[in-house]
């Protein structure tokens, strides 16, 4: 009796598990299937154009050659090394931007005097095309990684700052008044109300800032570098090794997509209440 | 009002003028004199814009009067205090905190020990029929349930006076009735002093020991009408003849002053 149970229970469980697995696979296929189909069609079109029109490979290499360049670059470790350099620049710059933007947003929104003094400056600085500063930053911080990290941080900083300020100020008047009625200090109101209320804006800002970070790192490497994916793009295209250029682009978009979905996933976890029919937390 | 009961709140010639950044100042309240006794329920009715919310904000210590004096239990009332609980028209919950944490927000602000209040919060949630939702988040609750959480949050500090600014105004009629009955029950149980703003004459009579009828802007006290209906009261009382008389009186006072106002404006 007990032996039978021991046999049947796990097998039934295993069956339902594999059944669920099949359903999950089915859902996955129906979700990403159309996209994969499109990718195959585009790649086939690319290959066809290159062959039919006899495009020289230093103009546009066929997709298979890009794949080969990617595989070779990764196995030899060259692309891995350069990817790591750029990734470090992006993450360090991004991290610095988060740190500075958070502190400055907190200070600016805390004291009205400081806000009135600094907001016009922030708006003015935001209007400067930050990439234009990359050459300057190179002369200030040298050919090493520092100038790239600074450029990256500078580009990521502003969208984050603007979003954080808007977010902190998004806490509605009624809830602010409720905290006042509880006798909350400014700091308590900031910590318990304004900061959490800013989180949706913060994550929206993170996504924009991430894109800017990657642009920052690549542009800074273009201006002058000895390593990194931007450096690789320049090197390979000067050498007419366009397959490698494309391989680098593939890596860059993979980095961008991975980090963006990571932020999206984290954002959905943290800001779980967003868009769920509450009386508005933001004044808008 | 029972003459033996000392006034918990006293307003002596209180006026409030809002100093607008642009434009002319707005006189919201003129010369309000009003005593609220301990354990009493006072409802405030009046046309829109007559200063009911302003009066409640003054009582809550959120604004200071431009003239006159406010006393809370005999002492000058100068600002927010944990002896006052406020329920707003919207529940104003924090969406990132679950129900019990929302109820405990005032305690966190006061930096008091949480443990004893956690028990108290659970009791209150039981009283309000929310005991199984302690761990739920606001977005999982209906509007009426959210407002109950708002009430629990106002009661967590055992306030001496509960200020309610059209707390059921945003709810549908049925939920509104349920919560009104619940409030009557809470008052029976805790004997909390309540100042309650409403647009509904029926609500004002059903809840009140005294109905304070206000004039159109600038708000004055038109008349204070004692309601002698016995407690405990239920929704059924609404159908009684005496209830109808009280409601009729409130309506008459309102109409009279509204008519005056229209004449003055015209
Ligand atoms: N913060 C403020 N600044 C300037 N004027 C204000 C402010 N709050 C209220 N007022 C004005 O004071 C008057 C009274 O407003 P209040 O909100 O107290 O009225 P109310 O009786 O609560 O109205 P309702 O029934 O519509 O809620 C109104 O004319 C309003 O425009
Ligand atoms: Mg009002």
XYZ file of C-alpha atoms and ligand atoms in Angstrom:
582
model
C 0.000 0.000 0.000
C 2.605 2.482 1.054
C 4.903 1.220 -1.681
C 2.247 1.923 -4.268
C 1.803 5.392 -2.934
C 5.504 6.041 -3.028
C 5.503 5.008 -6.662
C 2.428 6.796 -7.871
C 2.745 10.075 -6.085
C 6.103 11.142 -7.475
C 5.316 9.918 -10.980
C 2.063 11.848 -11.033
C 3.934 14.863 -9.803
C 6.592 14.440 -12.447
C 3.946 14.129 -15.124
C 2.152 17.269 -14.112
C 5.500 19.013 -13.869
C 6.520 18.013 -17.393
C 3.005 18.915 -18.544
C 3.391 22.341 -17.051
C 6.845 22.528 -18.645
C 5.345 21.808 -22.062
C 2.734 24.502 -21.583
C 5.449 26.946 -20.562
C 7.506 26.097 -23.660
C 4.396 26.535 -25.774
C 3.773 29.969 -24.289
C 7.391 30.948 -24.839
C 7.252 29.883 -28.497
C 4.053 31.811 -29.148
C 5.524 34.865 -27.417
C 8.973 35.048 -29.027
C 8.166 33.022 -32.139
C 7.042 35.945 -34.320
C 10.111 37.918 -33.336
C 12.516 35.060 -34.109
C 10.757 34.566 -37.432
C 11.313 38.199 -38.335
C 14.992 37.976 -37.363
C 15.470 34.949 -39.635
C 13.761 36.752 -42.521
C 15.889 39.870 -42.049
C 19.110 37.851 -41.851
C 18.154 35.880 -44.951
C 17.372 39.143 -46.771
C 20.708 40.559 -45.710
C 22.569 37.473 -46.919
C 20.615 37.535 -50.220
C 21.355 41.210 -50.890
C 25.048 40.787 -50.180
C 25.247 37.813 -52.550
C 22.969 39.019 -55.328
C 24.416 42.524 -55.532
C 27.932 41.301 -54.874
C 28.486 43.891 -52.112
C 32.171 44.003 -51.106
C 32.701 42.640 -47.592
C 34.419 45.832 -46.378
C 31.100 47.603 -47.074
C 28.673 45.020 -45.736
C 29.796 41.532 -44.737
C 27.270 38.677 -44.953
C 25.675 37.740 -41.593
C 27.572 34.453 -41.375
C 30.852 36.339 -41.409
C 29.641 38.532 -38.567
C 28.812 35.401 -36.611
C 32.262 33.993 -37.344
C 33.913 37.254 -36.268
C 31.854 37.192 -33.090
C 32.738 33.577 -32.284
C 36.423 34.103 -33.075
C 36.547 37.299 -31.062
C 34.965 35.638 -28.079
C 37.012 32.412 -28.188
C 40.290 34.279 -28.647
C 39.267 36.445 -25.697
C 39.870 39.733 -27.534
C 36.244 40.782 -27.583
C 35.769 39.530 -24.036
C 38.552 41.792 -22.751
C 37.216 44.828 -24.571
C 33.644 44.085 -23.533
C 34.757 43.917 -19.921
C 36.481 47.316 -20.208
C 33.378 48.992 -21.635
C 31.077 47.225 -19.222
C 33.152 48.495 -16.308
C 33.019 52.039 -17.666
C 29.267 51.830 -18.147
C 28.560 50.349 -14.726
C 30.934 52.650 -12.843
C 29.640 55.744 -14.627
C 26.062 54.620 -14.167
C 26.652 53.963 -10.469
C 28.296 57.346 -9.961
C 25.428 59.039 -11.777
C 22.897 57.310 -9.520
C 24.839 58.330 -6.433
C 25.254 61.982 -7.393
C 21.764 62.369 -8.845
C 20.179 60.939 -5.690
C 22.127 63.157 -3.321
C 21.644 66.304 -5.401
C 17.942 65.619 -5.975
C 17.486 65.146 -2.223
C 19.290 68.391 -1.421
C 17.607 70.435 -4.142
C 14.108 69.339 -3.150
C 14.809 69.731 0.553
C 15.475 73.462 0.656
C 13.522 75.850 -1.474
C 16.383 78.368 -1.473
C 18.766 75.796 -2.930
C 16.152 74.758 -5.453
C 15.704 78.327 -6.599
C 19.457 78.790 -6.858
C 20.266 75.527 -8.589
C 17.301 74.670 -10.818
C 18.110 77.260 -13.518
C 21.698 76.034 -13.509
C 20.598 72.427 -13.836
C 18.242 73.294 -16.684
C 21.005 75.268 -18.421
C 23.538 72.468 -18.024
C 21.007 69.958 -19.233
C 20.735 71.894 -22.484
C 24.478 71.457 -23.141
C 25.066 68.477 -25.441
C 27.190 66.517 -22.991
C 28.937 64.407 -25.649
C 30.530 67.645 -26.850
C 32.462 67.672 -23.578
C 34.110 64.307 -24.209
C 37.289 65.769 -25.767
C 37.623 68.162 -22.859
C 37.185 65.372 -20.343
C 39.855 63.409 -22.183
C 42.383 66.198 -21.708
C 41.398 66.519 -18.056
C 41.299 62.862 -17.103
C 43.664 61.199 -19.591
C 43.468 58.265 -21.975
C 42.649 55.712 -19.288
C 39.343 54.572 -17.980
C 38.697 57.630 -15.801
C 37.747 59.960 -18.647
C 35.282 57.344 -19.946
C 33.703 56.817 -16.569
C 33.312 60.559 -16.112
C 31.757 61.040 -19.568
C 29.401 58.124 -18.924
C 28.417 59.462 -15.529
C 27.853 62.948 -16.920
C 25.518 61.683 -19.627
C 23.573 59.406 -17.289
C 23.394 61.998 -14.521
C 20.946 64.500 -16.000
C 18.022 62.281 -16.988
C 18.288 60.641 -13.578
C 18.415 63.946 -11.734
C 15.447 65.396 -13.612
C 13.405 62.239 -13.021
C 14.306 62.072 -9.350
C 13.392 65.702 -8.727
C 10.084 65.245 -10.543
C 9.525 62.036 -8.588
C 10.230 63.531 -5.178
C 7.925 66.429 -5.996
C 5.260 64.038 -7.242
C 4.083 63.224 -3.728
C 0.640 64.813 -3.701
C -0.395 67.760 -1.562
C -2.933 65.719 0.381
C -0.444 63.109 1.550
C 2.094 65.832 2.343
C -0.565 67.476 4.492
C -1.384 64.164 6.140
C 2.261 63.832 7.191
C 2.224 67.370 8.479
C -0.872 66.495 10.510
C 1.040 63.610 12.062
C 3.730 66.029 13.143
C 6.301 64.454 10.826
C 9.647 66.183 10.390
C 10.766 67.185 6.906
C 13.228 64.318 6.918
C 10.543 61.796 7.924
C 8.253 63.069 5.197
C 11.095 62.739 2.720
C 12.064 59.252 3.814
C 8.605 57.796 4.342
C 6.629 59.562 1.609
C 8.607 61.463 -1.000
C 11.359 58.933 -1.568
C 9.079 55.921 -2.120
C 6.794 58.107 -4.255
C 9.824 58.907 -6.422
C 10.652 55.255 -7.089
C 8.549 54.871 -10.286
C 10.217 57.994 -11.686
C 13.596 56.702 -10.563
C 13.233 53.470 -12.504
C 11.967 55.304 -15.583
C 15.050 57.513 -15.261
C 17.322 54.484 -14.878
C 16.259 53.128 -18.259
C 16.996 56.388 -20.047
C 20.214 56.837 -18.091
C 21.393 53.370 -19.066
C 21.074 54.130 -22.774
C 22.944 57.385 -22.192
C 25.655 55.548 -20.223
C 26.406 53.249 -23.108
C 26.495 56.156 -25.548
C 28.798 57.991 -23.133
C 31.261 55.141 -22.840
C 31.410 54.545 -26.613
C 31.788 58.225 -27.536
C 34.490 58.694 -24.898
C 36.365 55.727 -26.351
C 35.988 57.176 -29.867
C 37.645 60.370 -28.706
C 40.703 58.557 -27.411
C 41.184 55.140 -25.855
C 43.394 52.062 -25.783
C 40.657 49.549 -25.050
C 36.943 48.991 -25.044
C 34.207 48.270 -27.560
C 34.188 51.829 -28.918
C 37.903 51.521 -29.488
C 37.293 48.161 -31.227
C 34.703 49.735 -33.530
C 37.163 52.402 -34.590
C 40.051 49.975 -34.992
C 38.081 47.409 -36.980
C 36.438 49.913 -39.303
C 39.768 51.631 -40.049
C 41.143 48.191 -40.905
C 38.080 47.550 -43.086
C 37.302 44.583 -40.837
C 33.609 45.425 -40.947
C 32.528 41.958 -39.767
C 34.187 42.668 -36.411
C 32.543 46.105 -36.278
C 29.192 44.401 -36.638
C 30.134 41.802 -34.050
C 30.839 44.626 -31.595
C 27.486 46.208 -32.393
C 25.821 42.887 -31.623
C 27.575 42.774 -28.251
C 26.625 46.370 -27.490
C 22.966 45.797 -28.181
C 23.100 42.595 -26.124
C 24.545 44.554 -23.192
C 21.903 47.242 -23.603
C 19.038 44.783 -23.783
C 20.247 42.701 -20.859
C 20.718 45.666 -18.549
C 17.451 47.280 -19.640
C 15.447 44.154 -18.935
C 17.274 43.775 -15.626
C 16.193 47.286 -14.663
C 12.667 46.600 -15.928
C 12.463 43.402 -13.887
C 13.826 45.080 -10.770
C 11.515 48.052 -11.277
C 8.442 45.846 -11.538
C 9.500 44.087 -8.301
C 10.180 47.259 -6.359
C 7.356 49.447 -7.677
C 4.759 46.689 -7.440
C 1.909 49.071 -6.684
C 2.305 51.161 -9.835
C -0.741 51.593 -12.068
C -3.116 49.739 -9.768
C -6.083 52.120 -9.451
C -5.245 53.920 -6.224
C -6.186 57.464 -5.457
C -3.361 59.256 -7.184
C -0.029 59.442 -5.426
C 1.195 62.020 -7.915
C -0.345 65.435 -8.309
C -0.686 65.118 -12.083
C -24.281 69.534 25.830
C -23.743 68.135 29.292
C -22.702 71.207 31.310
C -20.467 69.091 33.563
C -18.314 68.020 30.647
C -15.407 70.381 30.116
C -14.929 71.489 26.531
C -12.227 69.420 24.881
C -11.891 71.957 22.127
C -12.708 75.634 22.355
C -12.705 78.118 19.520
C -12.924 81.731 20.639
C -13.629 84.272 17.901
C -11.588 82.383 15.353
C -11.152 83.844 11.871
C -9.049 82.574 9.028
C -7.932 84.529 6.015
C -5.894 82.798 3.320
C -3.159 85.007 1.992
C -3.079 84.065 -1.674
C 0.243 84.518 -3.480
C -1.570 86.360 -6.257
C -4.850 88.182 -6.009
C -6.928 89.223 -3.052
C -6.820 87.402 0.287
C -9.697 84.993 0.895
C -11.576 85.263 4.149
C -12.668 81.683 4.753
C -13.941 81.871 8.330
C -15.266 84.772 10.396
C -15.571 84.862 14.140
C -16.219 81.236 14.936
C -16.948 80.489 18.564
C -17.599 76.865 19.327
C -17.052 74.410 22.158
C -16.837 70.688 21.632
C -17.344 68.594 24.725
C -15.492 65.392 25.479
C -17.149 62.380 23.875
C -19.399 64.556 21.767
C -20.063 64.172 18.050
C -20.310 67.476 16.246
C -21.138 67.534 12.556
C -20.431 70.499 10.315
C -22.704 71.197 7.354
C -22.740 74.122 4.998
C -22.556 75.033 1.343
C -19.428 74.268 -0.632
C -16.638 76.747 0.028
C -18.019 77.941 3.361
C -14.868 76.912 5.199
C -15.681 73.515 6.675
C -12.358 72.008 5.625
C -10.621 75.149 6.827
C -12.226 74.769 10.242
C -11.133 71.161 10.406
C -7.594 72.082 9.370
C -7.500 74.626 12.169
C -8.666 71.995 14.632
C -6.017 69.626 13.308
C -3.319 72.220 13.865
C -2.507 72.215 10.150
C -3.244 75.924 9.845
C -3.205 78.680 12.405
C -6.115 81.075 12.795
C -5.527 84.655 11.680
C -7.548 85.876 14.637
C -8.931 84.395 17.799
C -7.861 81.582 20.047
C -8.017 77.800 19.965
C -7.800 75.674 23.081
C -7.290 71.938 23.251
C -8.152 70.544 26.688
C -7.689 73.981 28.173
C -4.277 74.578 26.616
C -3.416 76.730 23.641
C -3.548 74.643 20.540
C -0.551 75.500 18.385
C 0.067 72.699 15.954
C -0.284 69.045 14.975
C -0.597 66.680 17.890
C -0.881 62.946 18.341
C -3.949 63.650 20.481
C -5.790 64.401 17.248
C -6.643 61.823 14.581
C -7.583 62.980 11.097
C -9.517 61.084 8.427
C -9.457 62.722 5.021
C -11.841 62.529 2.100
C -9.413 60.238 0.303
C -7.903 57.310 2.226
C -4.395 58.645 1.428
C -2.754 55.299 2.123
C 0.844 54.633 1.200
C 0.617 52.153 -1.693
C 4.000 50.586 -0.884
C 2.971 49.628 2.654
C 0.534 46.875 3.525
C -2.581 47.518 5.577
C -1.115 47.068 9.044
C 1.987 49.087 8.169
C -0.256 51.875 6.915
C -2.113 51.847 10.196
C 1.236 52.087 12.023
C 2.530 55.086 10.062
C 1.607 57.586 12.821
C 3.491 55.472 15.354
C 6.585 55.358 13.156
C 6.415 59.107 12.747
C 6.259 59.452 16.523
C 9.162 57.011 16.910
C 7.233 55.130 19.597
C 7.773 51.427 20.328
C 5.904 49.492 17.631
C 5.155 46.212 19.393
C 2.272 47.319 21.623
C 0.726 49.321 18.804
C 0.942 46.343 16.474
C -1.481 44.558 18.795
C -3.656 47.640 18.919
C -3.603 47.868 15.107
C -4.801 44.271 14.852
C -7.632 45.000 17.285
C -8.698 48.025 15.288
C -8.607 46.058 12.044
C -10.837 43.462 13.667
C -13.274 46.132 14.823
C -13.357 47.472 11.261
C -13.776 44.020 9.715
C -10.353 44.015 8.088
C -8.574 41.425 10.216
C -7.927 39.099 7.283
C -6.489 41.940 5.176
C -3.673 43.028 7.509
C -1.041 41.867 5.031
C -2.840 43.088 1.896
C -1.734 46.123 -0.052
C -4.000 49.111 -0.670
C -4.394 48.321 -4.375
C -5.945 44.994 -3.382
C -8.702 46.720 -1.405
C -11.944 48.408 -2.443
C -12.417 52.121 -1.830
C -14.522 51.486 1.243
C -11.946 49.131 2.701
C -9.193 51.658 2.027
C -11.146 54.297 3.906
C -11.578 51.885 6.826
C -7.798 51.585 6.922
C -7.690 55.379 6.962
C -9.981 55.343 9.981
C -7.868 52.717 11.746
C -4.791 54.846 11.077
C -6.508 57.843 12.670
C -7.525 55.759 15.694
C -4.193 54.013 16.295
C -2.937 56.724 18.640
C -6.180 56.693 20.665
C -6.817 60.329 19.815
C -8.896 62.472 22.083
C -10.596 63.913 19.050
C -11.245 62.468 15.628
C -11.499 64.941 12.758
C -13.249 63.687 9.651
C -13.507 65.742 6.468
C -16.203 64.175 4.283
C -14.597 60.799 4.925
C -17.275 58.890 3.022
C -17.803 61.474 0.308
C -15.922 59.502 -2.327
C -17.802 56.260 -1.670
C -20.968 54.796 -3.139
C -24.214 55.150 -1.172
C -24.264 51.610 0.186
C -20.661 51.596 1.395
C -21.304 55.005 2.827
C -24.215 53.727 4.926
C -22.196 50.759 6.140
C -19.345 52.993 7.223
C -21.659 55.485 8.882
C -23.116 52.678 10.986
C -19.618 51.496 11.725
C -18.626 54.943 12.866
C -21.623 55.014 15.204
C -20.458 51.710 16.604
C -16.890 52.946 17.013
C -18.195 55.962 18.857
C -20.249 53.736 21.149
C -17.163 51.666 21.840
C -14.439 54.266 22.293
C -16.487 57.407 23.058
C -14.044 59.389 20.971
C -14.906 63.027 20.422
C -15.660 63.507 16.750
C -15.878 66.517 14.460
C -17.374 65.393 11.177
C -17.758 67.435 7.982
C -20.430 66.321 5.528
C -22.622 67.501 2.692
C -25.332 65.033 3.602
C -27.985 66.375 5.936
C -29.088 62.842 6.843
C -25.529 61.882 7.741
C -25.107 65.038 9.809
C -28.243 64.337 11.856
C -27.679 60.622 12.261
C -24.190 61.053 13.678
C -24.476 64.232 15.669
C -25.064 65.264 19.187
C -25.039 68.740 17.691
C -25.193 69.862 14.084
C -23.228 73.019 13.348
C -24.804 74.721 10.332
C -22.554 77.212 8.593
C -23.310 80.172 6.347
C -21.880 80.668 2.872
C -18.498 82.334 2.571
C -17.121 83.840 4.684
C -18.138 80.994 6.940
C -19.859 81.767 10.213
C -21.803 79.539 12.519
C -25.419 80.056 11.459
C -26.913 77.892 14.137
C -26.040 74.980 16.363
C -28.789 72.391 16.467
C -28.778 69.785 19.272
C -29.991 66.373 18.122
C -31.893 64.588 20.868
C -32.191 61.203 19.215
C -31.307 58.433 21.687
C -28.165 56.366 21.217
C -27.243 53.787 20.118
C -28.572 54.815 16.743
C -28.966 52.741 13.614
C -29.800 53.413 9.990
C -33.433 52.686 10.817
C -33.590 55.933 12.789
C -33.456 57.759 9.481
C -37.062 56.757 8.869
C -38.371 58.036 12.205
C -40.512 61.132 12.447
C -38.155 62.911 14.854
C -35.265 62.326 12.501
C -37.291 63.912 9.718
C -37.952 66.940 11.896
C -34.266 67.439 12.669
C -33.310 67.025 9.055
C -36.015 69.499 8.072
C -34.650 72.039 10.543
C -31.114 71.723 9.210
C -32.431 72.125 5.673
C -34.442 75.197 6.683
C -31.436 76.899 8.289
C -29.300 76.152 5.249
C -31.934 77.448 2.842
C -32.501 80.614 4.812
C -28.821 81.562 4.723
C -28.403 80.513 1.141
C -31.335 82.790 0.248
C -29.746 85.665 2.192
C -26.518 85.048 0.374
C -28.129 85.041 -3.080
C -29.929 88.311 -2.222
C -26.677 89.852 -1.043
C -24.854 88.762 -4.179
C -27.686 89.933 -6.477
N -4.919 76.843 0.945
C -5.799 77.783 0.538
N -5.358 78.948 0.007
C -6.239 79.899 -0.376
N -7.561 79.791 -0.287
C -8.057 78.665 0.237
C -7.209 77.597 0.659
N -7.985 76.597 1.128
C -9.261 77.023 0.986
N -9.315 78.250 0.452
C -10.527 79.045 0.215
O -11.231 79.165 1.430
C -12.612 78.976 1.231
C -13.108 77.838 2.108
O -12.542 76.623 1.652
P -12.813 75.219 2.328
O -12.048 74.217 1.596
O -12.568 75.339 3.776
O -14.382 75.064 2.054
P -15.306 73.800 2.323
O -16.445 74.274 3.116
O -14.524 72.671 2.852
O -15.817 73.484 0.851
P -16.224 72.053 0.252
O -17.551 71.742 0.831
O -16.324 72.331 -1.211
O -15.159 71.079 0.622
C -12.808 78.710 -0.248
O -13.223 79.908 -0.845
C -11.454 78.342 -0.755
O -11.276 78.783 -2.055
Mg -13.951 70.747 2.119
